[in-house]
Amino acid sequence: MAEIGISDYSIYIPRYRLSRKTVSAAMGWLGPMALPGEKAVANHDEDSLTMAVAAGTDCLNGTGRAEIDGLYFASTTFPYRERQSAAIIATALDLSPNIRTADFADSLKAGTGAVLSAFDSVKAGGVRNILVCGSDYRLARPGSPQEMVFGDGAAAFLLGSSGVIASLEGSYSASYDFPDYRRSEDDKFVRTAEDRFIREEGYGRFIPEIISGLLKKYKLEAKDVTKVAYPCLNLRQHATIAKRLGLQPEQVQEPLFAAIGEAGVASPLMLLAAMLDEAKPGDKILIVSYGNGAEALLLKVTGEIEKIKNRGRLKKQLAYKRELTSYEKYLAFRDMIPVEVGVGGEVAPTQLPLTWRERKVILALYGSKCQHCGTPQYPPQRVCVNPACGAIDEMEEYRFSDKRGVLFSYTADYVASSIDPPLLFGMVDFDGGGRFVFELTDCDRDMLKVGMPVKMSFRRKYTDEPRGIHGYFWKAIPVVD
Amino acid sequence: MPEGIKNKVAIIGMGCTKFGELWDKSPEDLMVDAFKEAIEDAGIEKKDIQAAWQGNQFTEVNIGHSALPLATTLKLPYIPVTRVENLCASGTEAIRAACYAVASGACDIALALGVEKVKDIGFGGLPRNNEDLMVLGTRGRVIFPNWVNPNPGMFAMMAIRYFDRYGLSIEEGKEALAKISVKSHHNGTLNPRAHLRREITVEDVLNAPMIAVPLGLFDSCGVSDGAAAAIVVRADMAKSFRPDPVYVKALQVAADSGESLLYTDYDYTHVETTNRAAIKAYQEAGVKNPREEISMMEVHDCFSITEMVTYEDLMISPRGKAKEDIDAGFFELDGKIPCQPDGGLKCFGHPIGASGLRMIYEMYKQLQGKAEKRQIKNPKLGLTHNLGGQPPLSVCSVCILGL
């Protein structure tokens, strides 16, 4: 039987960083301890679903969409309580509708759970590849210790049996109804038990237990593992756990705590991606998730890893960042303070039959390409827009979401209703043809130039609050690599 | 080329309210005010009107759908009344429909009235387009940036392209645009019915708050309430009403084909519909050399950049050379072709559906020598240019009037 495991991976870190100093300057009077470093925070138009699409898009780079038979999405922060996020992500990624989709929810170890389930699905046969996306953007109450800790991010893995870069060699799980974190149906913020209780009885106990358990199960010793990664609540405790397990410092993956923070479900997955970025063939790597117990996966890196194009993304993404210097802006972005966006910002009722009928146009950025003259066009047309052609009904479907382009013109609109004025938008000329006007995000007014290279990014375009609908669409972002 | 309607229809009466933030006026007040002036000017009675067209864009703002608002407000006597809407070109569309009806012989005397009551929306700018954003239809709301009102940005992008193409720095470009607004503000001070009536300087324009990069507050027209109306009749009847009727020489509309927005040939430094409508209008009117033959014009200066490219699209200034004409004062009140003698959208104001008829009102008064302090000497042909939508997605109407 062929090896089964990870055949590709990616990581997504949102562009904004909030320095923990900024948090303590704003909320220190309430008493949270100022921790070192910064945390990655989602832009105002991002959520766990959009970050999963970003990670998933990168992960699919090179793999044919037709070869994907399933999409599993793990998070604790879904845009909808009822309406499957995995199905939205699968549509945005333009996967076939005839695949398995599932959301893995409610625990910080849902991400490793999804990876294990994908592994088992492939192993059981009948499915070739499953894409697993893990993403989180948990909210902590302003002024709470968790506000210092929580960060946002996503990672994605392709599980399959061909081109395996890291085969799954084993796993070990423990589930306890440990009352550390909880959110009820209506909670916006994570509720927590006492810090010391979580640290000592939770992280301090389950992580060593699960690592020791796995090593014992597979008759290994700590020194047999090349690298281990596990979540971090604070750096001192992270080091203490390593010491307790007899791990040497070079065996322990830097927990990204000072650069990203604790990104919930995504944390162990991002750490796994970080390890794969640096791994060499033959390495044995161990990834641990924490949450209602813990879970550990043991992987063995293969020679295929050297063929992966996406390696080193973590460093690149860490480098492309912008500090969010205003704590108030952070609060506004995350809808933690009501701000005045004006009557013009009110949203008209979303037409659900329209969004269903046009789902590929909206969620997967499908246009059409004239088979007669070859002109790509967005949105899709039945009559060709090329004035020299004008062919009727000679179109084929054409996906723009993965096309790059250049900024043909741009503006910064100061009168548009926006949570982050000025609203940036521009006309994008796609490589290979096609043109449309898109909002621009993850960039600043002064970066905009005619001819600037851009690519597309799936974002939350509007929120139809009275009806509880999130309007997703694509925006243009600068190409940084 | 069809024969057209040159000299087949005449305007015998017009009315136009003061434009502005008319907090104490209802749309009904505005319709009655413009109508009353028009029939008094024409010397006719209401019962003489055989058909009417109402032009307005934003039914959302208290005017309501259909033409019944006009019919019931004026108590028109069971005649055909129709509402026409073509974005900011709605006013010109109303008079075009009236002119075609008269030219066809379907009726002899018709009314066109444009009205908009924008300032009831309760916020700056234009009303929201709600579900039916522009011509992209319902899906526009989901996929278009700033679906509430993308106009400032969509025109701003034309300025970015124009500057880029003709090698102007943002500062040089903005200064050329500033002169356009300074000129219109000057003209506005001479017009008691204008919305904005104060002189401004180039520095004022350059230092104004930004609206959409690179356009600032003084690059943008006023948002106003107002109404304007015209009575049109068969040309051969016109002199029985008054000695100085104004004749319609050309009336053309061009709507975008989708090319400018979706096809990469469009350069975004001009408005294709303006150029297409102008070519046909000059043919219809028999104008061979517009720079020599047009005496004056009112163009759709929703933003200063729109006026700048319109000079070129109308073939008054050569491509890329508008700046030279601006610097030479070519379009000022005492220039070769005065542009915006009444202050334009910039200062007279822009109640969407009324604007096209307001432009015609100014040309009508100028041709009759009744433009008071802003009277242009011996004008022969006046041109109006009314643009709806945005540069890559527009409806343009061009009308030429003369004695």
PDB file of C-alpha atoms in Angstrom, chain A residues 180-351:
ATOM      1  CA  ASP A 180     -10.718  25.666  30.244  1.00  0.00           C
ATOM      2  CA  TYR A 181     -12.414  27.550  27.412  1.00  0.00           C
ATOM      3  CA  ARG A 182     -16.049  27.700  26.459  1.00  0.00           C
ATOM      4  CA  ARG A 183     -18.496  29.676  24.406  1.00  0.00           C
ATOM      5  CA  SER A 184     -22.235  29.208  24.440  1.00  0.00           C
ATOM      6  CA  GLU A 185     -24.433  29.826  21.412  1.00  0.00           C
ATOM      7  CA  ASP A 186     -24.617  33.565  22.076  1.00  0.00           C
ATOM      8  CA  ASP A 187     -21.116  34.258  23.377  1.00  0.00           C
ATOM      9  CA  LYS A 188     -19.016  36.573  21.299  1.00  0.00           C
ATOM     10  CA  PHE A 189     -15.972  36.268  23.547  1.00  0.00           C
ATOM     11  CA  VAL A 190     -14.200  33.173  24.778  1.00  0.00           C
ATOM     12  CA  ARG A 191     -14.936  32.509  28.437  1.00  0.00           C
ATOM     13  CA  THR A 192     -12.118  31.036  30.439  1.00  0.00           C
ATOM     14  CA  ALA A 193     -11.319  29.366  33.691  1.00  0.00           C
ATOM     15  CA  GLU A 194      -8.571  30.692  35.959  1.00  0.00           C
ATOM     16  CA  ASP A 195      -5.258  31.175  34.114  1.00  0.00           C
ATOM     17  CA  ARG A 196      -3.215  29.041  36.494  1.00  0.00           C
ATOM     18  CA  PHE A 197      -5.720  26.220  36.285  1.00  0.00           C
ATOM     19  CA  ILE A 198      -5.533  26.180  32.461  1.00  0.00           C
ATOM     20  CA  ARG A 199      -1.769  26.491  32.462  1.00  0.00           C
ATOM     21  CA  GLU A 200      -0.956  23.822  35.035  1.00  0.00           C
ATOM     22  CA  GLU A 201      -3.816  21.367  34.815  1.00  0.00           C
ATOM     23  CA  GLY A 202      -4.474  21.867  31.107  1.00  0.00           C
ATOM     24  CA  TYR A 203      -1.431  22.656  28.953  1.00  0.00           C
ATOM     25  CA  GLY A 204       1.009  21.590  31.651  1.00  0.00           C
ATOM     26  CA  ARG A 205      -0.574  18.168  31.981  1.00  0.00           C
ATOM     27  CA  PHE A 206      -2.127  17.174  28.643  1.00  0.00           C
ATOM     28  CA  ILE A 207       0.754  18.133  26.373  1.00  0.00           C
ATOM     29  CA  PRO A 208       3.377  16.066  28.231  1.00  0.00           C
ATOM     30  CA  GLU A 209       0.852  13.260  28.648  1.00  0.00           C
ATOM     31  CA  ILE A 210       0.080  13.090  24.940  1.00  0.00           C
ATOM     32  CA  ILE A 211       3.698  13.308  23.822  1.00  0.00           C
ATOM     33  CA  SER A 212       4.832  10.659  26.303  1.00  0.00           C
ATOM     34  CA  GLY A 213       1.837   8.527  25.362  1.00  0.00           C
ATOM     35  CA  LEU A 214       2.649   8.671  21.655  1.00  0.00           C
ATOM     36  CA  LEU A 215       6.319   7.919  22.180  1.00  0.00           C
ATOM     37  CA  LYS A 216       5.433   4.976  24.368  1.00  0.00           C
ATOM     38  CA  LYS A 217       2.839   3.691  21.908  1.00  0.00           C
ATOM     39  CA  TYR A 218       5.384   3.616  19.103  1.00  0.00           C
ATOM     40  CA  LYS A 219       8.310   2.582  21.286  1.00  0.00           C
ATOM     41  CA  LEU A 220      10.230   5.775  20.685  1.00  0.00           C
ATOM     42  CA  GLU A 221      12.290   8.004  22.885  1.00  0.00           C
ATOM     43  CA  ALA A 222      12.348  11.766  22.892  1.00  0.00           C
ATOM     44  CA  LYS A 223      15.668  11.817  21.074  1.00  0.00           C
ATOM     45  CA  ASP A 224      14.201   9.799  18.161  1.00  0.00           C
ATOM     46  CA  VAL A 225      12.023  12.720  17.126  1.00  0.00           C
ATOM     47  CA  THR A 226      13.599  15.421  14.978  1.00  0.00           C
ATOM     48  CA  LYS A 227      11.199  18.176  15.910  1.00  0.00           C
ATOM     49  CA  VAL A 228       8.203  18.640  18.143  1.00  0.00           C
ATOM     50  CA  ALA A 229       5.682  21.427  18.059  1.00  0.00           C
ATOM     51  CA  TYR A 230       2.977  22.157  20.581  1.00  0.00           C
ATOM     52  CA  PRO A 231       0.816  25.174  21.411  1.00  0.00           C
ATOM     53  CA  CYS A 232       1.969  27.889  23.723  1.00  0.00           C
ATOM     54  CA  LEU A 233       0.155  29.849  26.351  1.00  0.00           C
ATOM     55  CA  ASN A 234       3.277  31.669  27.388  1.00  0.00           C
ATOM     56  CA  LEU A 235       6.920  31.230  26.525  1.00  0.00           C
ATOM     57  CA  ARG A 236       8.156  30.253  29.962  1.00  0.00           C
ATOM     58  CA  GLN A 237       5.663  27.479  30.303  1.00  0.00           C
ATOM     59  CA  HIS A 238       6.407  26.329  26.777  1.00  0.00           C
ATOM     60  CA  ALA A 239      10.059  25.877  27.758  1.00  0.00           C
ATOM     61  CA  THR A 240       9.130  24.143  30.995  1.00  0.00           C
ATOM     62  CA  ILE A 241       7.149  21.498  29.103  1.00  0.00           C
ATOM     63  CA  ALA A 242      10.140  20.783  26.825  1.00  0.00           C
ATOM     64  CA  LYS A 243      12.398  20.376  29.826  1.00  0.00           C
ATOM     65  CA  ARG A 244       9.967  18.040  31.521  1.00  0.00           C
ATOM     66  CA  LEU A 245       9.926  15.826  28.438  1.00  0.00           C
ATOM     67  CA  GLY A 246      13.705  15.839  28.043  1.00  0.00           C
ATOM     68  CA  LEU A 247      13.554  17.616  24.675  1.00  0.00           C
ATOM     69  CA  GLN A 248      16.604  19.555  23.582  1.00  0.00           C
ATOM     70  CA  PRO A 249      15.989  23.174  22.520  1.00  0.00           C
ATOM     71  CA  GLU A 250      16.791  22.391  18.855  1.00  0.00           C
ATOM     72  CA  GLN A 251      14.106  19.677  18.904  1.00  0.00           C
ATOM     73  CA  VAL A 252      11.382  22.163  19.796  1.00  0.00           C
ATOM     74  CA  GLN A 253       9.650  24.221  17.134  1.00  0.00           C
ATOM     75  CA  GLU A 254       9.563  27.905  17.990  1.00  0.00           C
ATOM     76  CA  PRO A 255       5.886  28.372  18.906  1.00  0.00           C
ATOM     77  CA  LEU A 256       5.328  31.612  16.899  1.00  0.00           C
ATOM     78  CA  PHE A 257       3.897  33.086  20.048  1.00  0.00           C
ATOM     79  CA  ALA A 258       5.753  36.388  19.768  1.00  0.00           C
ATOM     80  CA  ALA A 259       4.985  36.766  16.053  1.00  0.00           C
ATOM     81  CA  ILE A 260       1.443  35.417  15.663  1.00  0.00           C
ATOM     82  CA  GLY A 261      -0.035  34.408  19.022  1.00  0.00           C
ATOM     83  CA  GLU A 262      -2.246  31.489  19.926  1.00  0.00           C
ATOM     84  CA  ALA A 263      -4.371  31.035  16.805  1.00  0.00           C
ATOM     85  CA  GLY A 264      -6.806  28.472  18.151  1.00  0.00           C
ATOM     86  CA  VAL A 265      -7.480  25.543  15.852  1.00  0.00           C
ATOM     87  CA  ALA A 266      -4.983  26.951  13.363  1.00  0.00           C
ATOM     88  CA  SER A 267      -2.070  27.084  15.829  1.00  0.00           C
ATOM     89  CA  PRO A 268      -0.912  23.437  15.695  1.00  0.00           C
ATOM     90  CA  LEU A 269      -1.523  23.395  11.932  1.00  0.00           C
ATOM     91  CA  MET A 270       0.525  26.553  11.407  1.00  0.00           C
ATOM     92  CA  LEU A 271       3.282  25.029  13.545  1.00  0.00           C
ATOM     93  CA  LEU A 272       3.181  21.890  11.423  1.00  0.00           C
ATOM     94  CA  ALA A 273       3.561  24.054   8.320  1.00  0.00           C
ATOM     95  CA  ALA A 274       6.465  25.851  10.004  1.00  0.00           C
ATOM     96  CA  MET A 275       8.179  22.514  10.661  1.00  0.00           C
ATOM     97  CA  LEU A 276       7.594  21.377   7.068  1.00  0.00           C
ATOM     98  CA  ASP A 277       9.136  24.631   5.836  1.00  0.00           C
ATOM     99  CA  GLU A 278      12.434  23.567   7.410  1.00  0.00           C
ATOM    100  CA  ALA A 279      12.202  19.771   7.363  1.00  0.00           C
ATOM    101  CA  LYS A 280      14.617  17.415   5.625  1.00  0.00           C
ATOM    102  CA  PRO A 281      13.889  13.986   4.170  1.00  0.00           C
ATOM    103  CA  GLY A 282      13.892  11.361   6.894  1.00  0.00           C
ATOM    104  CA  ASP A 283      12.931  13.778   9.686  1.00  0.00           C
ATOM    105  CA  LYS A 284      10.412  12.529  12.193  1.00  0.00           C
ATOM    106  CA  ILE A 285       8.170  15.384  13.266  1.00  0.00           C
ATOM    107  CA  LEU A 286       5.572  15.448  15.973  1.00  0.00           C
ATOM    108  CA  ILE A 287       2.717  17.906  16.089  1.00  0.00           C
ATOM    109  CA  VAL A 288       0.517  18.324  19.116  1.00  0.00           C
ATOM    110  CA  SER A 289      -2.807  20.081  19.408  1.00  0.00           C
ATOM    111  CA  TYR A 290      -4.319  21.130  22.679  1.00  0.00           C
ATOM    112  CA  GLY A 291      -8.035  21.333  23.450  1.00  0.00           C
ATOM    113  CA  ASN A 292     -10.386  19.227  25.555  1.00  0.00           C
ATOM    114  CA  GLY A 293      -7.416  16.997  26.040  1.00  0.00           C
ATOM    115  CA  ALA A 294      -4.813  16.821  23.320  1.00  0.00           C
ATOM    116  CA  GLU A 295      -3.830  15.021  20.151  1.00  0.00           C
ATOM    117  CA  ALA A 296      -0.468  14.167  18.621  1.00  0.00           C
ATOM    118  CA  LEU A 297       0.441  13.200  15.080  1.00  0.00           C
ATOM    119  CA  LEU A 298       3.749  11.646  14.126  1.00  0.00           C
ATOM    120  CA  LEU A 299       4.936  12.275  10.595  1.00  0.00           C
ATOM    121  CA  LYS A 300       7.917  11.131   8.614  1.00  0.00           C
ATOM    122  CA  VAL A 301       9.264  13.513   6.022  1.00  0.00           C
ATOM    123  CA  THR A 302      10.000  12.019   2.576  1.00  0.00           C
ATOM    124  CA  GLY A 303      12.244  13.009  -0.293  1.00  0.00           C
ATOM    125  CA  GLU A 304       9.240  14.528  -2.065  1.00  0.00           C
ATOM    126  CA  ILE A 305       9.425  17.539   0.215  1.00  0.00           C
ATOM    127  CA  GLU A 306      12.182  19.018  -1.891  1.00  0.00           C
ATOM    128  CA  LYS A 307       9.772  19.331  -4.824  1.00  0.00           C
ATOM    129  CA  ILE A 308       7.362  21.571  -2.949  1.00  0.00           C
ATOM    130  CA  LYS A 309       7.162  25.101  -4.339  1.00  0.00           C
ATOM    131  CA  ASN A 310       5.416  26.621  -1.376  1.00  0.00           C
ATOM    132  CA  ARG A 311       8.148  26.024   1.159  1.00  0.00           C
ATOM    133  CA  GLY A 312       9.379  29.001   3.098  1.00  0.00           C
ATOM    134  CA  ARG A 313       6.027  30.741   3.026  1.00  0.00           C
ATOM    135  CA  LEU A 314       6.027  31.286   6.746  1.00  0.00           C
ATOM    136  CA  LYS A 315       9.054  33.551   6.597  1.00  0.00           C
ATOM    137  CA  LYS A 316       7.651  35.493   3.636  1.00  0.00           C
ATOM    138  CA  GLN A 317       4.316  35.956   5.287  1.00  0.00           C
ATOM    139  CA  LEU A 318       5.855  36.998   8.549  1.00  0.00           C
ATOM    140  CA  ALA A 319       7.835  39.594   6.645  1.00  0.00           C
ATOM    141  CA  TYR A 320       4.850  41.115   4.810  1.00  0.00           C
ATOM    142  CA  LYS A 321       3.160  42.798   7.704  1.00  0.00           C
ATOM    143  CA  ARG A 322       1.815  46.088   8.810  1.00  0.00           C
ATOM    144  CA  GLU A 323       1.416  47.199  12.361  1.00  0.00           C
ATOM    145  CA  LEU A 324      -2.067  48.165  13.416  1.00  0.00           C
ATOM    146  CA  THR A 325      -1.083  51.075  15.594  1.00  0.00           C
ATOM    147  CA  SER A 326      -4.572  51.968  16.719  1.00  0.00           C
ATOM    148  CA  TYR A 327      -6.163  49.737  19.320  1.00  0.00           C
ATOM    149  CA  GLU A 328      -9.481  51.464  18.658  1.00  0.00           C
ATOM    150  CA  LYS A 329      -9.255  50.494  15.001  1.00  0.00           C
ATOM    151  CA  TYR A 330      -8.727  46.896  16.070  1.00  0.00           C
ATOM    152  CA  LEU A 331     -11.876  47.111  18.170  1.00  0.00           C
ATOM    153  CA  ALA A 332     -13.807  48.574  15.246  1.00  0.00           C
ATOM    154  CA  PHE A 333     -12.486  45.999  12.769  1.00  0.00           C
ATOM    155  CA  ARG A 334     -13.684  43.218  15.037  1.00  0.00           C
ATOM    156  CA  ASP A 335     -17.016  44.860  15.761  1.00  0.00           C
ATOM    157  CA  MET A 336     -16.225  45.343  19.425  1.00  0.00           C
ATOM    158  CA  ILE A 337     -17.253  48.992  19.475  1.00  0.00           C
ATOM    159  CA  PRO A 338     -20.174  50.408  17.547  1.00  0.00           C
ATOM    160  CA  VAL A 339     -18.824  53.010  15.141  1.00  0.00           C
ATOM    161  CA  GLU A 340     -20.648  55.469  12.932  1.00  0.00           C
ATOM    162  CA  VAL A 341     -20.423  54.378   9.329  1.00  0.00           C
ATOM    163  CA  GLY A 342     -23.378  56.504   8.283  1.00  0.00           C
ATOM    164  CA  VAL A 343     -26.752  55.813   6.746  1.00  0.00           C
ATOM    165  CA  GLY A 344     -24.983  55.149   3.462  1.00  0.00           C
ATOM    166  CA  GLY A 345     -23.392  52.103   5.055  1.00  0.00           C
ATOM    167  CA  GLU A 346     -26.699  50.378   5.658  1.00  0.00           C
ATOM    168  CA  VAL A 347     -27.096  47.236   3.633  1.00  0.00           C
ATOM    169  CA  ALA A 348     -30.109  46.425   1.514  1.00  0.00           C
ATOM    170  CA  PRO A 349     -31.641  42.949   1.789  1.00  0.00           C
ATOM    171  CA  THR A 350     -29.501  40.232   0.243  1.00  0.00           C
ATOM    172  CA  GLN A 351     -31.233  38.396  -2.570  1.00  0.00           C
TER     173      GLN A 351
END
